[in-house]
Coordinates of C-alpha atoms in Angstrom, one line a residue:
Chain C
M6 CA -14.0 -74.1 2.6
K7 CA -16.6 -72.3 4.4
P8 CA -20.4 -72.8 3.1
V9 CA -22.3 -70.1 1.4
F10 CA -25.3 -69.0 3.1
R11 CA -28.4 -68.4 1.3
Q12 CA -29.6 -65.4 4.0
T13 CA -27.6 -62.8 2.3
Q14 CA -29.2 -60.2 4.0
L15 CA -27.9 -60.9 7.4
Y16 CA -24.5 -59.8 6.0
T17 CA -25.7 -56.4 6.2
F18 CA -26.8 -57.1 9.7
L19 CA -23.4 -58.3 10.6
L20 CA -21.9 -54.9 9.3
Y21 CA -24.7 -53.1 11.7
T22 CA -23.8 -54.9 14.2
N23 CA -20.0 -55.3 13.9
G24 CA -20.2 -51.4 13.5
K25 CA -22.7 -50.7 16.7
G26 CA -19.7 -52.6 18.7
L27 CA -21.6 -54.0 21.6
E28 CA -21.0 -57.2 23.3
K29 CA -20.6 -59.9 20.7
K30 CA -23.8 -62.0 22.0
I31 CA -26.6 -63.0 19.2
L32 CA -30.0 -64.6 19.2
D33 CA -32.0 -66.0 16.3
L34 CA -35.7 -66.7 16.2
G35 CA -36.4 -69.6 13.5
A36 CA -32.7 -70.6 14.1
G37 CA -32.8 -74.4 12.8
G38 CA -32.8 -75.9 9.2
N39 CA -29.5 -77.3 7.2
L40 CA -27.8 -74.4 6.8
P41 CA -28.0 -72.5 10.2
P42 CA -26.9 -68.5 9.5
L43 CA -25.5 -68.2 13.2
A44 CA -23.0 -69.4 11.7
I45 CA -21.8 -66.4 10.2
F46 CA -21.7 -64.6 13.4
N47 CA -20.2 -67.9 15.2
D48 CA -17.1 -67.0 12.4
Q49 CA -17.1 -63.7 13.5
G50 CA -16.4 -64.4 17.1
Y51 CA -19.8 -64.0 18.6
E52 CA -21.4 -66.1 21.2
T53 CA -24.4 -67.3 19.4
Y54 CA -27.8 -68.7 20.7
G55 CA -31.0 -69.8 18.9
I56 CA -34.4 -70.9 19.3
D57 CA -37.1 -72.7 16.8
I58 CA -40.3 -74.7 17.0
S59 CA -39.4 -77.5 15.0
D60 CA -37.6 -80.2 16.6
E61 CA -37.0 -81.4 13.1
Q62 CA -35.3 -78.2 12.4
I63 CA -33.5 -78.5 15.4
Q64 CA -32.0 -81.8 14.4
R65 CA -31.1 -80.5 10.8
A66 CA -28.7 -77.7 12.4
K67 CA -27.5 -79.9 15.1
E68 CA -26.1 -82.3 12.1
F69 CA -24.5 -78.9 10.7
E70 CA -22.6 -78.3 13.9
K71 CA -21.9 -81.3 14.3
K72 CA -20.2 -81.4 11.0
Q73 CA -18.4 -78.3 10.6
G74 CA -17.1 -78.7 14.7
I75 CA -19.2 -75.9 16.2
S76 CA -22.1 -75.5 18.9
L77 CA -24.5 -72.6 18.2
N78 CA -26.5 -73.2 21.2
I79 CA -30.0 -73.7 19.4
M80 CA -32.8 -74.9 21.5
K81 CA -36.7 -75.3 21.0
G82 CA -38.7 -72.7 21.7
D83 CA -41.5 -70.3 21.1
M84 CA -41.2 -66.8 19.9
T85 CA -44.0 -65.3 21.5
Q86 CA -42.5 -66.4 25.0
L87 CA -38.8 -65.6 24.8
P88 CA -37.1 -67.7 27.9
F89 CA -34.1 -64.8 28.3
D90 CA -34.2 -62.1 30.9
N91 CA -35.5 -58.5 29.9
D92 CA -32.3 -56.5 28.3
A93 CA -30.4 -59.8 28.0
M94 CA -29.4 -59.7 23.9
P95 CA -27.4 -56.7 22.0
Y96 CA -28.2 -58.6 18.7
I97 CA -31.5 -60.5 17.8
Y98 CA -32.6 -61.5 14.6
S99 CA -35.7 -63.6 12.6
Y100 CA -34.9 -63.9 9.2
N101 CA -37.7 -65.7 6.8
S102 CA -39.5 -66.7 9.9
I103 CA -41.6 -64.5 11.9
F104 CA -44.2 -63.9 9.2
H105 CA -45.0 -67.6 9.5
M106 CA -47.8 -67.0 11.9
S107 CA -50.6 -64.8 12.1
K108 CA -50.4 -60.8 12.4
K109 CA -51.3 -60.5 16.2
E110 CA -48.6 -63.3 17.2
I111 CA -46.4 -61.0 15.2
G112 CA -46.9 -58.4 17.3
E113 CA -46.7 -60.2 20.5
A114 CA -43.2 -61.8 19.1
I115 CA -41.9 -58.7 18.5
K116 CA -42.7 -57.1 21.8
E117 CA -40.7 -60.2 23.3
I118 CA -37.9 -59.0 20.9
H119 CA -38.0 -55.5 22.6
R120 CA -38.0 -56.7 26.1
V121 CA -35.2 -59.3 25.6
L122 CA -33.0 -56.4 23.9
S123 CA -30.6 -54.2 25.8
V124 CA -31.3 -50.9 25.5
G125 CA -29.2 -49.6 22.0
G126 CA -29.3 -53.0 21.0
L127 CA -30.1 -53.9 17.2
A128 CA -32.9 -56.3 15.7
F129 CA -32.9 -57.9 12.2
L130 CA -36.4 -58.6 10.9
N131 CA -38.1 -59.2 7.4
F132 CA -41.4 -59.8 5.9
P133 CA -42.9 -60.5 2.7
T134 CA -44.9 -57.7 0.8
I135 CA -47.8 -57.3 -1.0
N136 CA -45.3 -57.4 -3.9
D137 CA -44.6 -60.8 -3.6
A138 CA -46.3 -62.9 -6.6
H139 CA -47.8 -65.5 -3.5
A140 CA -49.6 -62.2 -1.6
T141 CA -52.9 -63.8 -2.2
H142 CA -52.1 -67.8 -2.4
G143 CA -54.1 -70.0 -0.6
E144 CA -56.8 -69.9 2.0
K145 CA -57.0 -66.7 3.4
V146 CA -57.8 -67.2 7.1
G147 CA -57.5 -63.1 7.9
E148 CA -56.4 -59.7 6.6
G149 CA -53.0 -60.7 4.3
E150 CA -52.9 -63.8 6.2
Y151 CA -52.7 -67.0 4.1
L152 CA -52.6 -70.7 4.4
Q153 CA -49.8 -71.9 1.7
E154 CA -49.2 -75.6 1.0
E155 CA -45.3 -76.2 1.7
Y156 CA -43.5 -79.2 1.2
G157 CA -46.9 -81.0 1.5
E158 CA -48.1 -79.0 4.8
K159 CA -50.3 -75.9 5.2
V160 CA -48.6 -73.4 6.6
L161 CA -49.5 -69.7 7.4
H162 CA -48.0 -67.0 5.7
S163 CA -48.4 -63.1 6.6
Y164 CA -48.0 -60.2 3.9
F165 CA -47.4 -56.7 4.6
D166 CA -47.9 -53.5 2.7
I167 CA -44.4 -51.5 2.4
E168 CA -45.4 -49.2 5.7
E169 CA -47.3 -51.6 7.7
P170 CA -44.6 -53.2 9.7
E171 CA -44.0 -50.0 11.2
K172 CA -47.6 -48.9 11.7
L173 CA -48.1 -52.3 13.6
Y174 CA -45.3 -53.2 15.5
F175 CA -42.5 -51.0 16.1
E176 CA -43.3 -49.0 19.5
G177 CA -40.1 -48.1 21.5
F178 CA -38.0 -48.7 18.5
E179 CA -36.2 -46.8 15.5
V180 CA -36.1 -47.9 12.3
I181 CA -32.6 -47.5 11.2
Y182 CA -32.5 -49.1 8.0
K183 CA -35.2 -50.4 5.7
E184 CA -35.1 -52.0 2.3
N185 CA -37.7 -52.8 0.1
R186 CA -37.0 -55.8 -2.1
I187 CA -39.0 -56.9 -5.6
R188 CA -37.0 -59.9 -6.8
N189 CA -37.3 -61.6 -9.8
G190 CA -35.4 -64.6 -10.1
F191 CA -35.9 -68.5 -10.0
M192 CA -37.1 -70.5 -6.9
R193 CA -35.1 -73.8 -5.7
D194 CA -37.8 -76.0 -8.0
G195 CA -36.7 -74.0 -10.9
T196 CA -39.8 -72.3 -11.6
R197 CA -39.4 -68.5 -12.0
V198 CA -41.2 -65.9 -9.6
T199 CA -41.4 -62.5 -8.4
R200 CA -40.5 -62.3 -4.2
G201 CA -41.4 -59.5 -2.6
F202 CA -39.7 -58.6 0.8
V203 CA -39.2 -55.7 3.5
D204 CA -36.0 -55.9 5.8
Y205 CA -35.7 -54.0 9.0
I206 CA -33.2 -53.1 11.2
L207 CA -34.6 -51.6 14.5
E208 CA -32.7 -50.2 17.6
K209 CA -34.2 -50.2 21.2
K210 CA -34.7 -46.8 22.3
Chain K
M18 CA -10.9 -63.2 11.4
K19 CA -11.6 -62.8 7.7
P20 CA -12.9 -59.4 6.6
V21 CA -16.6 -58.5 6.4
F22 CA -17.4 -57.3 2.9
R23 CA -19.6 -54.5 2.6
Q24 CA -20.6 -55.6 -1.3
T25 CA -23.1 -58.3 0.1
Q26 CA -24.8 -58.6 -3.1
L27 CA -22.0 -60.8 -4.7
Y28 CA -22.6 -63.1 -2.0
T29 CA -26.3 -63.7 -4.1
F30 CA -24.0 -63.7 -7.0
L31 CA -21.9 -66.6 -5.4
L32 CA -24.6 -68.5 -4.9
Y33 CA -25.4 -68.4 -8.7
T34 CA -22.1 -69.5 -9.7
N35 CA -21.7 -72.0 -7.6
G36 CA -24.6 -73.5 -8.1
K37 CA -23.9 -73.4 -12.2
G38 CA -21.0 -75.7 -11.6
L39 CA -18.6 -74.1 -14.8
E40 CA -14.7 -73.7 -14.1
K41 CA -14.1 -71.2 -10.9
K42 CA -12.6 -68.7 -12.7
I43 CA -14.1 -65.1 -12.4
L44 CA -13.4 -61.5 -13.5
D45 CA -13.9 -57.9 -11.4
L46 CA -14.4 -54.7 -13.3
G47 CA -14.0 -52.1 -10.5
A48 CA -12.0 -54.7 -8.6
G49 CA -9.6 -52.1 -6.5
G50 CA -10.2 -50.3 -2.9
N51 CA -9.3 -51.3 0.5
L52 CA -12.0 -54.2 0.9
P53 CA -11.7 -56.2 -2.8
P54 CA -14.9 -58.4 -2.9
L55 CA -12.5 -60.7 -5.2
A56 CA -11.5 -62.0 -1.8
I57 CA -14.9 -63.8 -0.9
F58 CA -14.6 -65.4 -4.6
N59 CA -10.8 -66.7 -3.6
D60 CA -11.9 -67.7 -0.3
Q61 CA -14.1 -70.0 -2.3
G62 CA -11.4 -71.5 -4.3
Y63 CA -12.4 -69.1 -7.3
E64 CA -9.1 -68.3 -9.0
T65 CA -9.6 -64.5 -9.6
Y66 CA -8.6 -61.4 -12.1
G67 CA -9.7 -58.4 -11.5
I68 CA -9.2 -54.9 -13.5
D69 CA -9.4 -51.0 -12.3
I70 CA -8.8 -47.5 -13.8
S71 CA -7.8 -46.1 -10.6
D72 CA -3.8 -46.4 -9.6
E73 CA -4.7 -45.4 -5.9
Q74 CA -7.8 -48.2 -5.8
I75 CA -5.5 -50.7 -7.2
Q76 CA -2.8 -49.6 -4.7
R77 CA -5.3 -50.0 -1.7
A78 CA -6.1 -53.4 -3.1
K79 CA -2.4 -54.5 -2.7
E80 CA -1.9 -53.4 0.9
F81 CA -5.3 -55.6 1.5
E82 CA -3.9 -58.7 -0.6
K83 CA -0.3 -58.6 1.1
K84 CA -2.1 -58.1 4.7
Q85 CA -4.6 -61.0 4.1
G86 CA -1.6 -63.1 2.4
I87 CA -3.7 -63.7 -0.8
S88 CA -3.0 -62.6 -4.6
L89 CA -6.2 -61.3 -6.7
N90 CA -4.6 -60.8 -10.1
I91 CA -5.7 -57.0 -10.2
M92 CA -4.0 -54.7 -12.8
K93 CA -5.0 -51.8 -14.6
G94 CA -7.4 -51.1 -17.4
D95 CA -10.5 -50.1 -19.0
M96 CA -13.4 -52.0 -18.9
T97 CA -14.5 -50.6 -22.2
Q98 CA -11.7 -52.7 -23.4
L99 CA -11.5 -55.7 -21.9
P100 CA -7.3 -57.3 -21.9
F101 CA -9.2 -61.2 -22.2
D102 CA -9.8 -63.3 -24.8
N103 CA -13.4 -64.0 -26.4
D104 CA -15.1 -66.5 -24.4
A105 CA -12.4 -66.6 -22.0
M106 CA -14.5 -66.3 -18.5
P107 CA -17.3 -68.3 -16.7
Y108 CA -18.0 -65.6 -14.7
I109 CA -17.3 -61.3 -14.5
Y110 CA -18.9 -58.9 -12.3
S111 CA -18.8 -55.1 -11.6
Y112 CA -20.3 -54.0 -8.3
N113 CA -20.9 -50.2 -7.9
S114 CA -18.7 -49.5 -10.7
I115 CA -19.9 -49.5 -13.8
F116 CA -22.2 -46.8 -13.7
H117 CA -19.1 -44.2 -13.2
M118 CA -19.5 -43.8 -17.0
S119 CA -21.9 -42.4 -19.6
K120 CA -24.6 -44.6 -21.0
K121 CA -22.8 -45.1 -24.1
E122 CA -19.6 -46.0 -22.4
I123 CA -21.3 -48.4 -20.4
G124 CA -22.9 -49.7 -23.6
E125 CA -19.6 -50.4 -24.7
A126 CA -18.3 -52.5 -21.6
I127 CA -21.5 -54.7 -21.7
K128 CA -20.6 -55.8 -25.1
E129 CA -17.1 -56.3 -24.4
I130 CA -18.4 -58.7 -20.8
H131 CA -20.3 -60.6 -22.9
R132 CA -17.4 -60.9 -25.9
V133 CA -15.3 -61.9 -23.1
L134 CA -18.0 -64.3 -21.2
S135 CA -18.2 -68.1 -22.0
V136 CA -21.6 -69.1 -23.5
G137 CA -23.7 -70.2 -20.4
G138 CA -21.5 -67.7 -18.5
L139 CA -22.8 -65.5 -15.8
A140 CA -22.5 -61.5 -15.0
F141 CA -23.4 -59.7 -12.2
L142 CA -24.3 -56.1 -12.8
N143 CA -26.0 -53.2 -10.8
F144 CA -27.0 -49.7 -11.4
P145 CA -28.4 -46.8 -9.3
T146 CA -31.9 -46.1 -10.3
I147 CA -34.5 -42.7 -10.2
N148 CA -36.0 -44.1 -6.9
D149 CA -32.2 -42.7 -5.3
A150 CA -32.0 -39.3 -3.5
H151 CA -29.2 -38.3 -6.0
A152 CA -31.0 -39.3 -8.9
T153 CA -30.9 -35.6 -10.5
H154 CA -27.9 -34.3 -8.2
G155 CA -25.4 -32.4 -9.6
E156 CA -24.3 -31.3 -13.3
K157 CA -26.7 -33.0 -15.6
V158 CA -24.6 -33.7 -18.7
G159 CA -27.0 -35.9 -20.2
E160 CA -30.6 -38.1 -19.9
G161 CA -29.7 -39.4 -16.6
E162 CA -26.5 -38.8 -16.4
Y163 CA -24.9 -36.2 -13.7
L164 CA -21.5 -35.1 -12.5
Q165 CA -21.3 -35.4 -8.5
E166 CA -18.8 -34.3 -6.4
E167 CA -17.3 -37.5 -4.5
Y168 CA -14.5 -37.0 -2.0
G169 CA -13.7 -33.3 -3.8
E170 CA -13.7 -35.0 -7.1
K171 CA -16.4 -34.5 -9.6
V172 CA -17.6 -38.1 -10.9
L173 CA -20.0 -39.2 -13.4
H174 CA -22.9 -41.0 -12.2
S175 CA -25.6 -42.7 -14.7
Y176 CA -28.9 -43.3 -13.3
F177 CA -31.2 -45.7 -14.9
D178 CA -35.5 -46.4 -14.9
I179 CA -36.4 -49.9 -13.3
E180 CA -36.6 -51.8 -17.2
E181 CA -34.0 -49.2 -18.7
P182 CA -30.5 -51.3 -18.7
E183 CA -32.8 -54.6 -20.5
K184 CA -34.0 -52.0 -22.9
L185 CA -30.4 -50.3 -23.6
Y186 CA -28.4 -53.0 -22.9
F187 CA -28.8 -57.0 -22.3
E188 CA -28.9 -58.3 -26.0
G189 CA -27.5 -62.1 -26.2
F190 CA -28.0 -62.4 -22.5
E191 CA -31.1 -64.1 -20.7
V192 CA -31.8 -61.9 -17.5
I193 CA -32.0 -64.8 -15.2
Y194 CA -32.6 -63.1 -11.3
K195 CA -33.4 -59.1 -11.0
E196 CA -33.9 -56.9 -7.6
N197 CA -35.0 -53.6 -7.5
R198 CA -33.9 -52.3 -4.1
I199 CA -35.3 -48.7 -2.5
R200 CA -33.1 -48.9 1.0
N201 CA -33.5 -46.4 3.2
G202 CA -30.6 -45.9 5.8
F203 CA -27.2 -44.2 7.1
M204 CA -24.1 -43.4 4.5
R205 CA -20.9 -44.0 5.9
D206 CA -20.9 -40.4 7.2
G207 CA -24.0 -40.6 9.1
T208 CA -26.3 -38.7 6.8
R209 CA -29.7 -40.8 6.4
V210 CA -30.5 -41.2 2.5
T211 CA -32.7 -43.5 0.3
R212 CA -31.2 -45.4 -2.4
G213 CA -32.5 -47.0 -5.3
F214 CA -30.3 -49.9 -7.0
V215 CA -31.4 -53.1 -9.4
D216 CA -29.1 -55.8 -9.5
Y217 CA -29.2 -58.6 -12.6
I218 CA -27.7 -61.3 -12.9
L219 CA -27.2 -62.4 -16.5
E220 CA -26.3 -65.5 -18.7
K221 CA -25.0 -65.5 -21.6
K222 CA -26.6 -67.1 -24.7

């Protein structure tokens, strides 16, 4: 039986990439982990590429790939310096990943996404919002930037106003889809919490 | 290649039903159409059942089933009078369907869902909200109830305040997940519109 992915918003992105009809080639930024969602696109006949900053997360993805008998082409890399040519990728996404950087670094990464996307290509990005119960937790290190404990490590999280990403970052893109989500439910550890996210699908002009 | 479903929120429900671990048996209310999402659950080893009020929609689903070589057990039926025994189903959902009735009829349908669900069973329901651009379109026939033109027919749509469904309907249930979504994007006909939805996952107490 096929695995069930937690990154359900990427099924929406898949509807948009299939509908767009460019070459079936996709890049995931922050692609590692034990359920790499590139497998959703691999299963639909896409040529997949991924980068991840963490050796451990890449190792977890490799174990998944081995078990499933697939290859997703995930390599080590930094999303502020993408190891790809200009206009090389019709589709790029970063799910639950890009906001683990400062707002300045996120801007650099989105400039890189713009550089590497083909004209007319699509990108999916999501950001946690000020509606999130954790939006001001932890040690404040900048406006909307907090160091938060995650699995025993201090990890940077950037939080955004609902209209802030388009104000800061989306020059040269058209926003073709935006969803502001406020979710109340249980975390994996059983505690109940309100999460706030905003998802975008962008088209490179 | 497997079909890509538009009803992406049901992947979230699948995570909850798989996590709950009751008997893999699921009922869809409003199950017909050209991409019946019961196939998502069939693919994951669930025994599936569906009802639909429309012969045409059932016929479309049958064509899909034939093409895919699967059987989803979709029959004609009215969700205010479910043709199932008490406590017969561990999982029930109604996606983009239940709000095509009056608020009174929706209440009757949710009472039926409660009756047919097993204790501890889960239900997924979604409702359009007052955030929706269409929330006051058409001919008003009751509070938050509008007759709207759809494919040349007048169809009833009920719209809800963000906290209204739990106030009206969820006695005997616990809300274990709720997502309030405001989506700005393109419709299938290419026009741009804001849609508002609230999704619930309920557990029968």
